[in-house]
XYZ file of N, CA and C in Angstrom:
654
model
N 48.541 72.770 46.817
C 48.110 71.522 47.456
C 47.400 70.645 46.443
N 47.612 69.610 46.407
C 47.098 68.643 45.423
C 45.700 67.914 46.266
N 44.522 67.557 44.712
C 43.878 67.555 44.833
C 42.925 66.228 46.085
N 43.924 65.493 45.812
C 43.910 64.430 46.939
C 44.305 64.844 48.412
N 45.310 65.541 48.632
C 45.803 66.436 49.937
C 44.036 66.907 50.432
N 43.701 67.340 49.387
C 42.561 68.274 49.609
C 41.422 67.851 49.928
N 41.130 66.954 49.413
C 39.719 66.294 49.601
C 40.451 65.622 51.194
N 41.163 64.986 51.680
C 41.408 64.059 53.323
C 41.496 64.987 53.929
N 41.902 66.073 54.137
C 41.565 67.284 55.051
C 40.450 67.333 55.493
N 38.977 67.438 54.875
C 37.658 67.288 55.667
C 37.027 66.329 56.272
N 37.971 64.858 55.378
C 37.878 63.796 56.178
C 38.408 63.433 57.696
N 39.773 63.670 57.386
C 40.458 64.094 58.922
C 39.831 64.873 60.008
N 39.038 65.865 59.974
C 38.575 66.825 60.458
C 37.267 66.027 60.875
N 36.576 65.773 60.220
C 35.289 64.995 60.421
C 35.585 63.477 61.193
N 36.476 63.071 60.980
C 37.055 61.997 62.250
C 37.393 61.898 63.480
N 38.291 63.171 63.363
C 39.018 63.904 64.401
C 37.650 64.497 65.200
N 36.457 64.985 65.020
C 35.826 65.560 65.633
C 34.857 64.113 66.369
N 34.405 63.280 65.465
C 33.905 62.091 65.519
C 34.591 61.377 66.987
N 35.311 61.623 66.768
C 36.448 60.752 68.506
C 36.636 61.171 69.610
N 36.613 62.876 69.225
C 37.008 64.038 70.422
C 34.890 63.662 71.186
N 34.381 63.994 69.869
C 32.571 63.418 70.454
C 32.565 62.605 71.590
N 32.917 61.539 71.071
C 33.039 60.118 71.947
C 33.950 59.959 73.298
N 34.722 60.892 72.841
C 35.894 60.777 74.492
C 35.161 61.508 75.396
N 34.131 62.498 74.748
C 33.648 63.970 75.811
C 32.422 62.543 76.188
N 31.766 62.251 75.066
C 30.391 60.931 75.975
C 31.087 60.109 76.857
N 32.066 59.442 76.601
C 32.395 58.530 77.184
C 33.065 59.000 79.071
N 33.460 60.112 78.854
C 33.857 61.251 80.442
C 32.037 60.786 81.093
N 31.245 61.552 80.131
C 29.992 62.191 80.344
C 29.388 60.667 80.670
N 29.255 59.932 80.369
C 28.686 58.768 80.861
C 29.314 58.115 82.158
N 30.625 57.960 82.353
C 31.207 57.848 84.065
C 30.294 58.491 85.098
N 31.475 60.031 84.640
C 30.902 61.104 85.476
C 28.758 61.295 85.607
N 27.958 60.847 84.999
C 26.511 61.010 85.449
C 26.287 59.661 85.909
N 27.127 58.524 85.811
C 27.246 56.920 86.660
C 27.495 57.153 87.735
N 28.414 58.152 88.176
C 29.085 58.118 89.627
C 28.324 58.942 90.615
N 27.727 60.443 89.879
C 27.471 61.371 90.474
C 26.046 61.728 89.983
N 25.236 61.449 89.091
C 23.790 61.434 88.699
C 24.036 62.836 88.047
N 22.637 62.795 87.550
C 22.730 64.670 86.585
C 23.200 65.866 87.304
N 22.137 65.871 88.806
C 22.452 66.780 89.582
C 23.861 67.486 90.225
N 24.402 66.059 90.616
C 25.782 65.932 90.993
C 27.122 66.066 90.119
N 26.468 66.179 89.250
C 27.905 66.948 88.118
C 27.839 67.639 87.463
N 28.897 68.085 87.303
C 28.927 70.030 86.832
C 29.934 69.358 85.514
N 29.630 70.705 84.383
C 30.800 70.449 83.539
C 31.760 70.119 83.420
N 32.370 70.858 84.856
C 34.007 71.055 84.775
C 34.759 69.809 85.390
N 33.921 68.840 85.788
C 34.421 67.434 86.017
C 34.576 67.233 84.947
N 33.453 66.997 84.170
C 33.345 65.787 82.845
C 34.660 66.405 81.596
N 34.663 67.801 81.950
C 35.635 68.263 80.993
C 36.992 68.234 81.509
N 37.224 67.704 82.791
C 38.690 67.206 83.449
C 38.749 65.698 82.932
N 37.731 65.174 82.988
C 37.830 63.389 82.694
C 37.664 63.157 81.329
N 37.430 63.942 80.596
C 38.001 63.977 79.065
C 39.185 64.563 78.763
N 40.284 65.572 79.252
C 40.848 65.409 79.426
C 40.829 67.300 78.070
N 39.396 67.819 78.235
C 39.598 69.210 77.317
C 39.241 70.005 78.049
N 39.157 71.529 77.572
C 38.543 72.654 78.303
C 36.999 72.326 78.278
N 36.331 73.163 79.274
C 35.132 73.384 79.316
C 34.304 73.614 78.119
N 35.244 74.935 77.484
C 35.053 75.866 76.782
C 35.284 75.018 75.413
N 35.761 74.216 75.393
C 36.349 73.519 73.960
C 35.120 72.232 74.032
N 34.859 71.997 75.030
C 33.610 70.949 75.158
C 32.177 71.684 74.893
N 32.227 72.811 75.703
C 30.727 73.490 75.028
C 30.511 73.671 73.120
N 31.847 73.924 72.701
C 31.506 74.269 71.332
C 30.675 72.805 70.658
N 31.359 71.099 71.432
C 30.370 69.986 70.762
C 29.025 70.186 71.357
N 29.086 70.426 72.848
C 27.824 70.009 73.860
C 27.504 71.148 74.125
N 26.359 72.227 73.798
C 26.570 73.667 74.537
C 25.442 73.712 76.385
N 25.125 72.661 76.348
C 24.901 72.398 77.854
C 24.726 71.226 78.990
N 24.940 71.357 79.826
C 25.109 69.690 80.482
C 23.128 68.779 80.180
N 22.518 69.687 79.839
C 21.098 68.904 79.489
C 21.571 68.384 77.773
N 21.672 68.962 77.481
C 22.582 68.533 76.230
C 22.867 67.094 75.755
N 24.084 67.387 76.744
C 25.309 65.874 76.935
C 24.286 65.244 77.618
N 23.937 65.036 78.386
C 22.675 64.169 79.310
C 22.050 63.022 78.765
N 21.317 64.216 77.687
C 20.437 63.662 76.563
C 21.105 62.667 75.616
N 22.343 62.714 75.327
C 22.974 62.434 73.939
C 23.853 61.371 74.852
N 23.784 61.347 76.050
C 24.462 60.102 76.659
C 23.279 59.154 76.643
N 22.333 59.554 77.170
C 21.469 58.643 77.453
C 20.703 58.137 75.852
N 20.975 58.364 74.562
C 20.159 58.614 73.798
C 21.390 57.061 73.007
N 22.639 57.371 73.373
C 23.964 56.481 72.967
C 23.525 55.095 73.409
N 23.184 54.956 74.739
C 23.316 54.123 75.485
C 22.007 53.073 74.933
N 20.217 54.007 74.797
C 19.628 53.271 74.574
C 19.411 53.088 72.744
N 20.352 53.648 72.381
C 20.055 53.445 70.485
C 21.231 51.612 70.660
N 22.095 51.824 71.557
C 22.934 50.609 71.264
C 22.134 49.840 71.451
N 21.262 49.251 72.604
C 20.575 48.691 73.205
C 19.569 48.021 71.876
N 19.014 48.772 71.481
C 17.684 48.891 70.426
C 18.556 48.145 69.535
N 19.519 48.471 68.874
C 20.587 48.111 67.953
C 20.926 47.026 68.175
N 21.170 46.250 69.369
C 21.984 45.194 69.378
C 21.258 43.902 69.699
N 20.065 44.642 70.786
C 19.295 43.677 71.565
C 18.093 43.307 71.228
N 17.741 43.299 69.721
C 17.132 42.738 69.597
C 16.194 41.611 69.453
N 15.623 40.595 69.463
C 15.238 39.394 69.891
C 15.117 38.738 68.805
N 14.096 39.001 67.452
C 13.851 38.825 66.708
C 14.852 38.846 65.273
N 16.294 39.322 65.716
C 17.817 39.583 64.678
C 18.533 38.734 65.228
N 18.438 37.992 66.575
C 19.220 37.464 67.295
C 19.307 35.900 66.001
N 20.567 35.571 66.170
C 21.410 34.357 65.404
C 20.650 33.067 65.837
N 19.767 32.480 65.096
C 19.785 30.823 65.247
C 18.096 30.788 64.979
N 17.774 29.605 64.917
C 16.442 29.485 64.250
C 15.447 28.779 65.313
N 15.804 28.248 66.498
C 15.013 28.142 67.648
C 15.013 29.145 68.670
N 13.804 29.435 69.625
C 13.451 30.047 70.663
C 14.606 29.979 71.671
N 15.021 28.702 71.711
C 16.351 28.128 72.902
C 17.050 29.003 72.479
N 17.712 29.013 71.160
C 19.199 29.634 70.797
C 19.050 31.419 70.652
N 17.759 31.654 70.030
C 17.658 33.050 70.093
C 17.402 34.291 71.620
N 16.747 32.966 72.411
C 16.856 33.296 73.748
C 18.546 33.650 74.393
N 18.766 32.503 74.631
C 20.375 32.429 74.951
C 20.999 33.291 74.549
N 21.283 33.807 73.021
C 21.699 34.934 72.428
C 21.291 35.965 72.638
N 20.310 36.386 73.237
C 19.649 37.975 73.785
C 19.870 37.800 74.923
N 20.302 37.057 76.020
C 20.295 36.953 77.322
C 21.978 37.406 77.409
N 22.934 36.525 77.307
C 24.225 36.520 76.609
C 25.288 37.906 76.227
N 23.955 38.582 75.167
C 24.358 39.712 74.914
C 24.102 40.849 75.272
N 23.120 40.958 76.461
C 22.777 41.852 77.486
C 23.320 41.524 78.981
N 24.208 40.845 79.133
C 24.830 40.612 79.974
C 26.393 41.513 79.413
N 26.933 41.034 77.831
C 28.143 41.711 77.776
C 27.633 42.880 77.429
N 26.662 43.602 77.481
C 26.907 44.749 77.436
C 26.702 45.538 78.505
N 25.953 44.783 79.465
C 26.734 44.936 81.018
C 27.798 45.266 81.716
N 28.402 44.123 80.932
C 30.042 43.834 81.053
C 30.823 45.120 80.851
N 30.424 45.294 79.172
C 31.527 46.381 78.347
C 31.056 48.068 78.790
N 29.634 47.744 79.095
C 28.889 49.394 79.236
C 28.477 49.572 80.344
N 29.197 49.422 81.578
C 28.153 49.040 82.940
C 28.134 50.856 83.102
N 28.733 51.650 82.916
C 28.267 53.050 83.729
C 27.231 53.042 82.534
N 27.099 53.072 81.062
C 25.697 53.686 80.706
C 24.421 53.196 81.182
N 24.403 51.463 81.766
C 23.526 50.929 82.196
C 23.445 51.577 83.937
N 24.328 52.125 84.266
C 23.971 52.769 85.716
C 23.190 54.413 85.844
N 23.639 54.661 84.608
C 23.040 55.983 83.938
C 21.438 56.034 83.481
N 21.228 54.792 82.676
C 19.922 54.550 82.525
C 18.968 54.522 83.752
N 19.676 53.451 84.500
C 18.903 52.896 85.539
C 18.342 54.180 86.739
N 19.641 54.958 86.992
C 19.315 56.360 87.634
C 17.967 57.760 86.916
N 18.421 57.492 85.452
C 17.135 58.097 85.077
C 15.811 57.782 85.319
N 15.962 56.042 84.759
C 14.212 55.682 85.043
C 14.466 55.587 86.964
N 14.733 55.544 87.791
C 14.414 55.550 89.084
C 14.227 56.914 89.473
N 14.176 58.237 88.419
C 14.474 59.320 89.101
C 12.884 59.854 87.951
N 12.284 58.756 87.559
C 11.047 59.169 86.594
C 10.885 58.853 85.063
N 12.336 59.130 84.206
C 12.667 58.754 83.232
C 12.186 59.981 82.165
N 11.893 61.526 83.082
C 11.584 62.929 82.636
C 12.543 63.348 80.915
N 14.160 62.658 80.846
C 14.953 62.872 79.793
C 14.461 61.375 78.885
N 13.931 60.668 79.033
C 13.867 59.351 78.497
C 12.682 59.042 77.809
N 11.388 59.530 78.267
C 10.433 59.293 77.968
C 10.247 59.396 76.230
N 10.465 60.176 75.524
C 10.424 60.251 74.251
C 10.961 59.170 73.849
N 12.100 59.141 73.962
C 12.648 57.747 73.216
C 12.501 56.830 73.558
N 12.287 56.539 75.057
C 10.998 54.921 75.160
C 9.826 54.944 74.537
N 9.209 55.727 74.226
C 7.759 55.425 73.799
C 8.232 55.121 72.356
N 9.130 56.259 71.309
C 9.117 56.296 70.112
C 10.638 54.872 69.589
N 11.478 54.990 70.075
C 12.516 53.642 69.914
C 12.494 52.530 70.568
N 12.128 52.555 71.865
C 12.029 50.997 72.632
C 10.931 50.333 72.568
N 10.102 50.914 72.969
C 8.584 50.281 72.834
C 8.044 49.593 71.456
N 8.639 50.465 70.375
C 8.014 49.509 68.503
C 9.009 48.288 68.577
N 10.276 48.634 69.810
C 11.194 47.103 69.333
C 10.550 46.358 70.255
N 9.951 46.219 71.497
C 9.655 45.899 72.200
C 8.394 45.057 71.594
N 7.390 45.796 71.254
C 6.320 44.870 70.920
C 6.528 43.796 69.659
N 7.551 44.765 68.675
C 7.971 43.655 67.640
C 8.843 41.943 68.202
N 9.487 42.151 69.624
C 9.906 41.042 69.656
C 8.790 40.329 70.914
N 7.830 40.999 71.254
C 6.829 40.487 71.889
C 5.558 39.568 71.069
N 5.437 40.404 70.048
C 5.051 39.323 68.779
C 5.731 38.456 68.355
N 7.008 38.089 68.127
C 7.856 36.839 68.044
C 7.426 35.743 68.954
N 7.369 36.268 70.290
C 7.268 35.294 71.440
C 5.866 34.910 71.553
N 5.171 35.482 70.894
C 3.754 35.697 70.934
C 3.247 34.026 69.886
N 4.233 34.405 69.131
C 3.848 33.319 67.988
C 4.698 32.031 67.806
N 5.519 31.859 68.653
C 6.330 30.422 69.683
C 5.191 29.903 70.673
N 4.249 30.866 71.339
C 3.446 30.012 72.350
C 2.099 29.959 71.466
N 1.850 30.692 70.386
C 0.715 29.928 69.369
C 1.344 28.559 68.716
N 2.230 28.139 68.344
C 3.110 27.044 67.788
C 3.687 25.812 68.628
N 2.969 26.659 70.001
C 3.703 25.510 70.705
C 5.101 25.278 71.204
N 5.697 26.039 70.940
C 7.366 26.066 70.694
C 7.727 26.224 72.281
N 6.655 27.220 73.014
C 7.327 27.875 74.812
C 5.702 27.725 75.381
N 5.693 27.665 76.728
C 4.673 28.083 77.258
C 4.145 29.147 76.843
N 2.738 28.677 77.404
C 1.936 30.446 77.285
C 2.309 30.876 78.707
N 3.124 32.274 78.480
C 3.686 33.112 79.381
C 3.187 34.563 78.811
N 3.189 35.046 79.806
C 3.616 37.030 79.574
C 4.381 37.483 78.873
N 4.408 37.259 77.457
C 5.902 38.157 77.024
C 6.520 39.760 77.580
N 5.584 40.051 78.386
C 5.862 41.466 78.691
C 6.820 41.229 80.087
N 6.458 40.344 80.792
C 7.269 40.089 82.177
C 8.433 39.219 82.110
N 8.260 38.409 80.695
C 9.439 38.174 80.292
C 10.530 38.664 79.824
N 10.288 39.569 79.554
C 11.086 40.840 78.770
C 11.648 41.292 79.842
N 11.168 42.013 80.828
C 11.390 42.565 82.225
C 12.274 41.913 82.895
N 12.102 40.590 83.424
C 13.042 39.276 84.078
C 13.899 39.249 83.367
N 14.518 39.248 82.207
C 15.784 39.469 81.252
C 16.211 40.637 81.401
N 15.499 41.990 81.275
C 16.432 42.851 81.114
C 17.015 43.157 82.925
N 16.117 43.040 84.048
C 16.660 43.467 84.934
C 17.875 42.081 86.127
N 17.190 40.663 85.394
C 18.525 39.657 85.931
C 19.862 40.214 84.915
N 19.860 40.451 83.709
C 20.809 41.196 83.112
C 21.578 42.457 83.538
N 21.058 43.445 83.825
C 21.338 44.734 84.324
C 21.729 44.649 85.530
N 21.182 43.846 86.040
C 21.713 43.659 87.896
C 22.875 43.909 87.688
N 23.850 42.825 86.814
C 25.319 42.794 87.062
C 25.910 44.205 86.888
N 25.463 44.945 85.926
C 26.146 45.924 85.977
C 25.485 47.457 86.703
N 24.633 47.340 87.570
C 23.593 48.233 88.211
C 23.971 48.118 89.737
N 24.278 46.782 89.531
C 24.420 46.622 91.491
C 25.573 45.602 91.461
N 26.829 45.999 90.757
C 28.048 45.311 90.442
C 28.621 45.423 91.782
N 28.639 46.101 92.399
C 29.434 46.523 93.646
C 28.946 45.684 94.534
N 27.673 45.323 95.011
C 27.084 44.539 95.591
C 27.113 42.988 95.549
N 27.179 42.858 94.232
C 27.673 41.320 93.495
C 28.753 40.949 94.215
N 29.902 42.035 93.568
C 31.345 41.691 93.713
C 31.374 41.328 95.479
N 31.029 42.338 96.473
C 31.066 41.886 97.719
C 30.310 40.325 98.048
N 29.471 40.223 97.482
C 28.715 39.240 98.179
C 29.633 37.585 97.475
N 30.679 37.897 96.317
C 31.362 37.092 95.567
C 32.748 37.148 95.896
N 32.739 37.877 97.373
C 34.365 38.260 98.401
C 35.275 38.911 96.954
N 34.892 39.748 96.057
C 35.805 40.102 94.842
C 36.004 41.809 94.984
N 36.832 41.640 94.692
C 37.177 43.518 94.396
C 36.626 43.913 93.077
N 35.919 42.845 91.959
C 35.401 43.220 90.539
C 34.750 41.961 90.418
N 33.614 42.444 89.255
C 33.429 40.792 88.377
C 34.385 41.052 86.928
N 34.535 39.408 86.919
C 35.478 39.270 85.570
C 34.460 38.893 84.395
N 35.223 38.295 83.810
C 34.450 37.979 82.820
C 34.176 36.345 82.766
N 34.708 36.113 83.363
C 34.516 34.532 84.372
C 33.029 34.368 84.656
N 32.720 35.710 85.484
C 31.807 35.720 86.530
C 30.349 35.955 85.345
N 30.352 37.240 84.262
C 29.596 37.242 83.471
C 29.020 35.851 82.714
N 29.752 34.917 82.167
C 29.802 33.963 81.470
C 28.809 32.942 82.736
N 29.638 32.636 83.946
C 28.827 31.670 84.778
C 27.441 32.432 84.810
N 27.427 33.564 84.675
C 25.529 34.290 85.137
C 25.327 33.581 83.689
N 25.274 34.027 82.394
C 25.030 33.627 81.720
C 24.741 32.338 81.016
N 25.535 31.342 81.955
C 25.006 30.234 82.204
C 23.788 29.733 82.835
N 23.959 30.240 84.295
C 22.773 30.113 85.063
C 21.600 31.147 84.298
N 21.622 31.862 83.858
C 20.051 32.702 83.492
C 19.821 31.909 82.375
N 20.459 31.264 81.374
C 20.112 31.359 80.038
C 19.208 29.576 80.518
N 19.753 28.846 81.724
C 19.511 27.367 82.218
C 18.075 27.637 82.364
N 17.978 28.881 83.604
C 16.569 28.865 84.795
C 15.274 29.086 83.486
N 15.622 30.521 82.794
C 14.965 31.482 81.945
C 13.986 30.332 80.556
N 15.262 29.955 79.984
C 14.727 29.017 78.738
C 13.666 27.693 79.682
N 14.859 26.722 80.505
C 13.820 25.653 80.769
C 12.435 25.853 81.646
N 12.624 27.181 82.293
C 11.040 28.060 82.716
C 10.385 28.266 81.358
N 10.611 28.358 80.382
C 9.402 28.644 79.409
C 9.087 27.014 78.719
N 9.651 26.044 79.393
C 8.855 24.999 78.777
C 9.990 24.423 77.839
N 10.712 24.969 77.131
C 11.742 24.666 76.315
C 12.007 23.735 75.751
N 12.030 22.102 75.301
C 12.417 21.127 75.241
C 13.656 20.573 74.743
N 14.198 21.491 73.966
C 15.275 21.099 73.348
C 16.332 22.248 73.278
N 16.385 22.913 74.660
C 17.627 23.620 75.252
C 18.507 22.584 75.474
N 19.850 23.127 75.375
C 20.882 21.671 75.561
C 21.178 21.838 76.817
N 21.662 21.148 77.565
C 22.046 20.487 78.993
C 23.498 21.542 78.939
């Protein structure tokens, strides 16, 4: 076997395992959306991935395990993406809009991990607590100091950045937390992406020109 043959073999392998990971989270995040921790057993999540049990224990060796490492996916993206203070543009208006925006599509794209979350913290947040205190909370206050220093400047009202934070993440999460509820009350069998975009209109309108805003665009 030549020496190039040789070296993509561990690469392959390390890919190949990398995807099989993600298909078993991605089962594992439905299945604890639909049915909560209690309510699902392995041998679902390892039918809706589509492997053995036994071939899933060798990645995950227990459903507290996978639990953890779903819920751990869901809020590292979050931390990763949603940040306030990385967000694109150099006013409060535009960096607002852009964190509002993009916690809506990830609503959109991730609604069972956001139904997964939401079931943990309503059930105490006993698997969560570590990584809120140690990953959400340092991003949290870091973009609470941002906002902190727009209403020293004048830029927004003096508001709560802490209840502001809150009013974003849960008018955000609604859509994909209580989607079912939406969709009925919107006579729809789903929301589209129609429907995301108009919320995102209306929150990014109410949210910004509530903080005083002046030069949000129409």
């Amino acid at each position: 076997m030549s020496q190039s043959a040789s070296e993509h073999k561990p690469h392959r392998r390390s890919a190949n395992r990398r995807a099989l990971e993600q298909k078993i989270l991605g089962a594992a995040e439905i299945t604890f959306a639909e049915h909560g921790f209690n309510g699902t057993s392995l041998e679902v999540i390892a039918e809706q991935a589509g492997i053995s049990k036994q071939n899933m224990l060798y990645y995950f060796p227990s459903k507290e395990s996978l639990y953890q490492h779903v819920l751990k996916s869901v809020l590292d993206l979050w931390i990763e993406k949603m940040a306030l203070m990385e967000q694109d543009g150099d006013t409060p208006a535009v960096m607002l809009e852009n964190y509002i925006r993009g916690k809506l599509e990830l609503s959109r794209k991730r609604p069972y991990g956001s139904k997964v979350f939401a079931n943990e913290v309503i059930s105490g947040a006993a698997h969560l607590k570590f990584y809120i205190e140690n990953d959400l909370l340092p991003q949290l206050e870091a973009d609470m100091e941002l906002v902190r220093s727009w209403i020293d400047d004048g830029k927004i009202d003096p508001i709560d950045p802490e209840h502001l934070f809150f009013t974003i993440w849960a008018s955000t999460q609604t859509y994909a937390d209580f989607s079912s509820q939406i969709s009925l009350a919107l006579g729809k069998s789903s929301l589209d992406e129609e429907d995301f975009r108009r919320a995102g209109d209306f929150l990014t309108h109410v949210l910004i020109k509530g903080l005083g805003i002046r030069e949000y665009r129409e």
